[in-house]
PDB file of N, CA and C in Angstrom:
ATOM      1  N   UNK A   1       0.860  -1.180   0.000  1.00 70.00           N
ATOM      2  CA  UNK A   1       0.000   0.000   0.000  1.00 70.00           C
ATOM      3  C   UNK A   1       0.893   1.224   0.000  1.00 70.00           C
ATOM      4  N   UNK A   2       1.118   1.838  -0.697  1.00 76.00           N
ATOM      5  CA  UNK A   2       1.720   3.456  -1.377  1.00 76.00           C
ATOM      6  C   UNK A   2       1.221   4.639   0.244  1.00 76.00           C
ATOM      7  N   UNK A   3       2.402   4.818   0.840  1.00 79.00           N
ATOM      8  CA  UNK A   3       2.233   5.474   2.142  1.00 79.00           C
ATOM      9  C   UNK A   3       1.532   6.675   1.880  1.00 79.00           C
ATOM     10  N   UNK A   4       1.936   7.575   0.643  1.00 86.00           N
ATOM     11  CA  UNK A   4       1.267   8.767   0.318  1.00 86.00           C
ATOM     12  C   UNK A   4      -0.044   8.676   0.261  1.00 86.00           C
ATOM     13  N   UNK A   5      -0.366   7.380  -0.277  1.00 84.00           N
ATOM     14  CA  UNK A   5      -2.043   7.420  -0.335  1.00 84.00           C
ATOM     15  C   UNK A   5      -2.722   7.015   1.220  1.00 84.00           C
ATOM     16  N   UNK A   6      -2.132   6.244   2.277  1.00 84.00           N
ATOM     17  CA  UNK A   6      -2.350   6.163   3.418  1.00 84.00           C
ATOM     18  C   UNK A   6      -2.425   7.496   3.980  1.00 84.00           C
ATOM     19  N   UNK A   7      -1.385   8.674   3.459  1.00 86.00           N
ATOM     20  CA  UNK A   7      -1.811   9.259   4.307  1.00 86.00           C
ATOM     21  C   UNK A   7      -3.226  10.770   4.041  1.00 86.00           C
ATOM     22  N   UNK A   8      -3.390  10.750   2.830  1.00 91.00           N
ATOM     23  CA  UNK A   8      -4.448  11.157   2.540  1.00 91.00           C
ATOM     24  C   UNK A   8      -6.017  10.646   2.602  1.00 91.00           C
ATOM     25  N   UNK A   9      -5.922   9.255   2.535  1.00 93.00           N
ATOM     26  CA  UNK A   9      -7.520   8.043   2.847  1.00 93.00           C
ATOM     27  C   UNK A   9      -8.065   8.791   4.653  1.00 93.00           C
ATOM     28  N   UNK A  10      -9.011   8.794   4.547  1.00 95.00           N
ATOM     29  CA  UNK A  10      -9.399   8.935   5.821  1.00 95.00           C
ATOM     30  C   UNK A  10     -11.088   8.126   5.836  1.00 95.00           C
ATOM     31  N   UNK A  11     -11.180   7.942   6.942  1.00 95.00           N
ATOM     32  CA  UNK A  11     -12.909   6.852   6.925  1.00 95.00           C
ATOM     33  C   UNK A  11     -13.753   7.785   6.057  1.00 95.00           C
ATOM     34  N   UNK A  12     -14.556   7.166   5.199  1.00 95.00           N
ATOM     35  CA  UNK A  12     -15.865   8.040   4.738  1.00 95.00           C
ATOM     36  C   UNK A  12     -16.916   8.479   6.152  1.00 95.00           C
ATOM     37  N   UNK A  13     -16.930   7.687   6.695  1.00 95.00           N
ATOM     38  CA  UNK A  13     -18.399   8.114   7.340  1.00 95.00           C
ATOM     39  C   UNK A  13     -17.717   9.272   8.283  1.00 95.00           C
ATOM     40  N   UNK A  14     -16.567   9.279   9.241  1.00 95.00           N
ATOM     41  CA  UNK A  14     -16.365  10.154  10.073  1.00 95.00           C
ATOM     42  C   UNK A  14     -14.844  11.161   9.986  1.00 95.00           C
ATOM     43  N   UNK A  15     -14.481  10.837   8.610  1.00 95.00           N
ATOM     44  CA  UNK A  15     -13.175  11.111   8.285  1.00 95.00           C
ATOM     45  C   UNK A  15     -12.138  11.022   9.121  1.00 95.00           C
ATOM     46  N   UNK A  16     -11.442   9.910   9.781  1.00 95.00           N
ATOM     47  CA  UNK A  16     -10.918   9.887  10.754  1.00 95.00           C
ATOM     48  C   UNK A  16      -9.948   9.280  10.018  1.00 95.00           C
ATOM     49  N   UNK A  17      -8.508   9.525  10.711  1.00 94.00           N
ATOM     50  CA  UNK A  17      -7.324   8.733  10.169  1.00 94.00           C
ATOM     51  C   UNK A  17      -7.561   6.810  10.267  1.00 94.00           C
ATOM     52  N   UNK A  18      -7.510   6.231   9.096  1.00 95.00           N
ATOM     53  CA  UNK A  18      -7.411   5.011   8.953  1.00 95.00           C
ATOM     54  C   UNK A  18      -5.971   4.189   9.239  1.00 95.00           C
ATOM     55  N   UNK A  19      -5.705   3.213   9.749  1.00 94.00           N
ATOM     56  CA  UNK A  19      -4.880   2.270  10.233  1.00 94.00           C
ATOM     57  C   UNK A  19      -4.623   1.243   9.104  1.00 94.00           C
ATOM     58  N   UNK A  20      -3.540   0.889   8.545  1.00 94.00           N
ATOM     59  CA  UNK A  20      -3.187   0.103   7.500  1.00 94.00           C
ATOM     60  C   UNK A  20      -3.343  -1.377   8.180  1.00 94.00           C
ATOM     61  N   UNK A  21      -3.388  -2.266   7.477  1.00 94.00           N
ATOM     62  CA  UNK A  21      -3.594  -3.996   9.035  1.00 94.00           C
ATOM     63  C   UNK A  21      -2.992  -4.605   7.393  1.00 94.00           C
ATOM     64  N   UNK A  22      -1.723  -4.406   7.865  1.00 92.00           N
ATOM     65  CA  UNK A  22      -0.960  -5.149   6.656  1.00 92.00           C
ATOM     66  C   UNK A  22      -0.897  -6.929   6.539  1.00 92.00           C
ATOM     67  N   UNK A  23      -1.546  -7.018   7.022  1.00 94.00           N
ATOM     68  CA  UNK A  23      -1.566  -8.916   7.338  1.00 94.00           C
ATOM     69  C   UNK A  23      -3.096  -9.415   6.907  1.00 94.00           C
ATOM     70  N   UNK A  24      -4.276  -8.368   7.407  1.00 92.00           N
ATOM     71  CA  UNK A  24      -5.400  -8.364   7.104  1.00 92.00           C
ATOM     72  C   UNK A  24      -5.899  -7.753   5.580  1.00 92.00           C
ATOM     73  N   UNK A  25      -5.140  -7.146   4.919  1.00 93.00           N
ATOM     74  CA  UNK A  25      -5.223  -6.239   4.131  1.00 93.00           C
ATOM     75  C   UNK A  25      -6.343  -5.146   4.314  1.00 93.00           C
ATOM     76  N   UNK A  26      -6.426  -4.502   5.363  1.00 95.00           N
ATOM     77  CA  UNK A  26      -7.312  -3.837   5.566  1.00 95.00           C
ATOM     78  C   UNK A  26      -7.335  -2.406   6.116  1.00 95.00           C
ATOM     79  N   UNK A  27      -8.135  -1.230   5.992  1.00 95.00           N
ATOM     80  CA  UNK A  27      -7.917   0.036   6.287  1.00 95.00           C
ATOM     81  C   UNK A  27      -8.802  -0.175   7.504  1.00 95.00           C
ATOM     82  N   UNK A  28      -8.092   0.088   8.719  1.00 96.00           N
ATOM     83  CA  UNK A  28      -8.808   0.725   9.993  1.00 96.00           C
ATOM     84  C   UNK A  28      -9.441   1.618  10.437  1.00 96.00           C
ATOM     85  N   UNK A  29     -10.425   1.996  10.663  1.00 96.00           N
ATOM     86  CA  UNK A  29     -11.178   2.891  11.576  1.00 96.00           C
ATOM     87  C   UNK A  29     -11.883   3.097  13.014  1.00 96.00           C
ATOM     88  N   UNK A  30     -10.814   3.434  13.902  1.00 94.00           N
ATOM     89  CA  UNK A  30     -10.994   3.172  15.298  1.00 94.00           C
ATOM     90  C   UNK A  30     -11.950   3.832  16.129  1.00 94.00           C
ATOM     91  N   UNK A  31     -12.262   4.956  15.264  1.00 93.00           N
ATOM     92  CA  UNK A  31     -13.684   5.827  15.921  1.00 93.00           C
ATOM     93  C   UNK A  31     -15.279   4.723  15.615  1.00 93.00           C
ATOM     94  N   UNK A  32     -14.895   4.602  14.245  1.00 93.00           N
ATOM     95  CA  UNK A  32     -16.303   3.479  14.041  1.00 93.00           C
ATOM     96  C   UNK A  32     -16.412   2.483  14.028  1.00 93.00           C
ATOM     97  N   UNK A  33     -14.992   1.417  14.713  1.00 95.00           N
ATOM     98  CA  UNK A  33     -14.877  -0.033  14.652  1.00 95.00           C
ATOM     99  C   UNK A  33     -15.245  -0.274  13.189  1.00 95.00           C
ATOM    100  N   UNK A  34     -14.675   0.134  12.066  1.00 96.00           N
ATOM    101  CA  UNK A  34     -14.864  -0.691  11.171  1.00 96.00           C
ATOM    102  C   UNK A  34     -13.523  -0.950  10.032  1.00 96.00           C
ATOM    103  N   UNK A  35     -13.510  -1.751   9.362  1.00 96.00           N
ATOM    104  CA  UNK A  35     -12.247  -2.504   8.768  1.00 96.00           C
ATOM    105  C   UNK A  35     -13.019  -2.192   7.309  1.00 96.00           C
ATOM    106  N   UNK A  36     -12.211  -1.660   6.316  1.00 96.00           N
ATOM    107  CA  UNK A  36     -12.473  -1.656   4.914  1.00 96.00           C
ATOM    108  C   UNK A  36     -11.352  -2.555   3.967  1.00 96.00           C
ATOM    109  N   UNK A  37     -11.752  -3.394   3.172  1.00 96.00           N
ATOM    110  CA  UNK A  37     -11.116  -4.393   2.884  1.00 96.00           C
ATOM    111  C   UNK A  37     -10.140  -3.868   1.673  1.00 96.00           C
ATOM    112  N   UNK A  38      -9.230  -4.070   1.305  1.00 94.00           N
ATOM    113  CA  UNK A  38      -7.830  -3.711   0.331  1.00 94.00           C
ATOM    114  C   UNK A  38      -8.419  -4.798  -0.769  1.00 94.00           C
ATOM    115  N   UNK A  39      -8.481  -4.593  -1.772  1.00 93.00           N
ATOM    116  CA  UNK A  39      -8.842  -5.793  -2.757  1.00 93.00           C
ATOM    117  C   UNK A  39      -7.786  -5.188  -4.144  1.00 93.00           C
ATOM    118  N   UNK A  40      -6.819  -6.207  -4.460  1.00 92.00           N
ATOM    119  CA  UNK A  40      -6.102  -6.102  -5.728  1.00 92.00           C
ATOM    120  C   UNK A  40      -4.970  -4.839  -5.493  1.00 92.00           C
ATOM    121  N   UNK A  41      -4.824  -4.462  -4.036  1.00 89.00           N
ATOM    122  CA  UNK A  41      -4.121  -3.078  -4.005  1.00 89.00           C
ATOM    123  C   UNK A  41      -4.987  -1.924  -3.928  1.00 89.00           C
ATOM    124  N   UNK A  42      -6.504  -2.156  -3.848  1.00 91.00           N
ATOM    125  CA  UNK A  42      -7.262  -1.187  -4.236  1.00 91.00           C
ATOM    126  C   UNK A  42      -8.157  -0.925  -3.145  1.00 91.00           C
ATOM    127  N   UNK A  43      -8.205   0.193  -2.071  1.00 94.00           N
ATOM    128  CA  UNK A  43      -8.689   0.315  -1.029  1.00 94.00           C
ATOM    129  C   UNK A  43     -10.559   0.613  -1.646  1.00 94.00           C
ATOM    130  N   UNK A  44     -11.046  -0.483  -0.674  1.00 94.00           N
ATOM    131  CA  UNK A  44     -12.809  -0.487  -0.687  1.00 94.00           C
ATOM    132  C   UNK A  44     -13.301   0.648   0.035  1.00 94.00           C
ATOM    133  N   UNK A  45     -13.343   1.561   0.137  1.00 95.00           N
ATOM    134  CA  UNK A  45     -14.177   2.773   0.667  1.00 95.00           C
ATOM    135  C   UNK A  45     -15.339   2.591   1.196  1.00 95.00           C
ATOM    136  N   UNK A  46     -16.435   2.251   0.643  1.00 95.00           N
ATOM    137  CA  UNK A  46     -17.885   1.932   0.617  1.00 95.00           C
ATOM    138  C   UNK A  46     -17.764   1.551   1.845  1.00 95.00           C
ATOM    139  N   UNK A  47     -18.998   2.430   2.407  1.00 92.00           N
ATOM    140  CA  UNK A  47     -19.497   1.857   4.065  1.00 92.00           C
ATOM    141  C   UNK A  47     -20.008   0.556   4.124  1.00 92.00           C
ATOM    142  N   UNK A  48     -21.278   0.227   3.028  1.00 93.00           N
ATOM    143  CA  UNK A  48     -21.455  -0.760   2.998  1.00 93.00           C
ATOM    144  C   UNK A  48     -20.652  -2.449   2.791  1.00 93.00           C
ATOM    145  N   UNK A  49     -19.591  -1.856   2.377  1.00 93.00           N
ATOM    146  CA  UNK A  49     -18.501  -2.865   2.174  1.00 93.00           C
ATOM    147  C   UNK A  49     -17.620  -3.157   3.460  1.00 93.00           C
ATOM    148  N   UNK A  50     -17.926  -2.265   4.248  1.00 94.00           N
ATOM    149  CA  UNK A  50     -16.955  -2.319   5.534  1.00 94.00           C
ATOM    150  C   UNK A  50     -17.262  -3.494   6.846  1.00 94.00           C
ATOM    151  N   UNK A  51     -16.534  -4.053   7.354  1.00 94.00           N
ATOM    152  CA  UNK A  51     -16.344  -4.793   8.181  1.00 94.00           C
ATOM    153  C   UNK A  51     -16.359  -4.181   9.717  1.00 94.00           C
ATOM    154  N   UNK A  52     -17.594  -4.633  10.450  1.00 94.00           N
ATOM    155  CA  UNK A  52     -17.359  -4.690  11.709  1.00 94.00           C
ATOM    156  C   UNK A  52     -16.185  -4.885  12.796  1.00 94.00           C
ATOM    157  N   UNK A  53     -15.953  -3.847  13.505  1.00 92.00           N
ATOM    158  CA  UNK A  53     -14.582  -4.712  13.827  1.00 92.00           C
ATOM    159  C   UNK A  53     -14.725  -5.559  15.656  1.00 92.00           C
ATOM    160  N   UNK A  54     -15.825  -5.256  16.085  1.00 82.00           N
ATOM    161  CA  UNK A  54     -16.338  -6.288  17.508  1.00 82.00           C
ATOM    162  C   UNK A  54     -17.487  -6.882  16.702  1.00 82.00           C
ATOM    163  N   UNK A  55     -17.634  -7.564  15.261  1.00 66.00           N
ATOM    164  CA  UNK A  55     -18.578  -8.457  14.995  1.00 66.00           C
ATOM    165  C   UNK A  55     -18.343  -9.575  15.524  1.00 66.00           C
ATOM    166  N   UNK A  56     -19.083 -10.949  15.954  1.00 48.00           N
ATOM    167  CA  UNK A  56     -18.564 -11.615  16.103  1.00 48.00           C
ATOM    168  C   UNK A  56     -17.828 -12.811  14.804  1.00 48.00           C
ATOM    169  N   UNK A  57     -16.902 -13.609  14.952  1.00 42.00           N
ATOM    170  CA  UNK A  57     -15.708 -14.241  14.638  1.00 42.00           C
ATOM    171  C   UNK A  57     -16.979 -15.381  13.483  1.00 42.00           C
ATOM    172  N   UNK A  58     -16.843 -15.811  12.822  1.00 41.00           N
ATOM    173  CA  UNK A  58     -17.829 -17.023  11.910  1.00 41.00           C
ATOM    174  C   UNK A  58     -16.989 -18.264  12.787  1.00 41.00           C
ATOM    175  N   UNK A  59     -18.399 -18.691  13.368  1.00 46.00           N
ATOM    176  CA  UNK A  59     -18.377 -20.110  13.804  1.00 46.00           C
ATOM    177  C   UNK A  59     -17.508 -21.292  13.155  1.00 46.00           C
ATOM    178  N   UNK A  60     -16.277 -21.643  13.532  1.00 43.00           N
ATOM    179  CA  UNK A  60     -15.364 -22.522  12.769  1.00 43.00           C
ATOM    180  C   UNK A  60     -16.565 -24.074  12.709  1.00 43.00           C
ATOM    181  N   UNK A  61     -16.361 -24.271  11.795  1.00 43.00           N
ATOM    182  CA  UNK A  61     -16.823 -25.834  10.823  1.00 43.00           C
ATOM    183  C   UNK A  61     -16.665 -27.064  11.618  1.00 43.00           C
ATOM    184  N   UNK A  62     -17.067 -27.924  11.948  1.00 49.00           N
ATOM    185  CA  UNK A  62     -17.490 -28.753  12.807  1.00 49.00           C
ATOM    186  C   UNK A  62     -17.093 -30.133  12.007  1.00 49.00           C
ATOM    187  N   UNK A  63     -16.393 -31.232  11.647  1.00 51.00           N
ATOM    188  CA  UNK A  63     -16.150 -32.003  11.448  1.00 51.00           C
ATOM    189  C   UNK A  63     -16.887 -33.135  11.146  1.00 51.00           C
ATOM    190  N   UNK A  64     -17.666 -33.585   9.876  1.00 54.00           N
ATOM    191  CA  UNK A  64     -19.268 -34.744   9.974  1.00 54.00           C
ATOM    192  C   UNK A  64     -18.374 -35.816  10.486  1.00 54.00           C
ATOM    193  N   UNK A  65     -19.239 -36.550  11.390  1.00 46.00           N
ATOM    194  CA  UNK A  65     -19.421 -37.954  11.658  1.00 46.00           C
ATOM    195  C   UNK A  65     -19.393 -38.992  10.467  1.00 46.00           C
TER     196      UNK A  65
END
């Protein structure tokens, strides 16, 4: 992710400085708990696209009998 553009991105909904989660590929937003996903190098903006960040975890898969 190109630092210059990190440091101009800020959250849509509350314009707050975003957090890079270089492992997650994801832009942080700590005022609104929410995670915007990096796809192809290409930061997702869209609120609706954004990730909860105290959602809870998807139930890991259970093994059939």
């Amino acid at each position: 992710m190109d630092t210059r553009l990190l440091d101009i991105l800020v959250c849509p909904i509350c314009k707050s400085p975003l957090h890079y989660d270089k492992k997650a590929q994801e832009l942080i937003c700590n005022a609104d708990k929410l995670a915007y996903p990096i796809r192809d190098g290409i930061p997702i903006m869209w609120a609706d696209q954004a990730r909860e960040l105290n959602s809870p975890a998807a139930p890991a898969a259970t093994p059939e009998a």
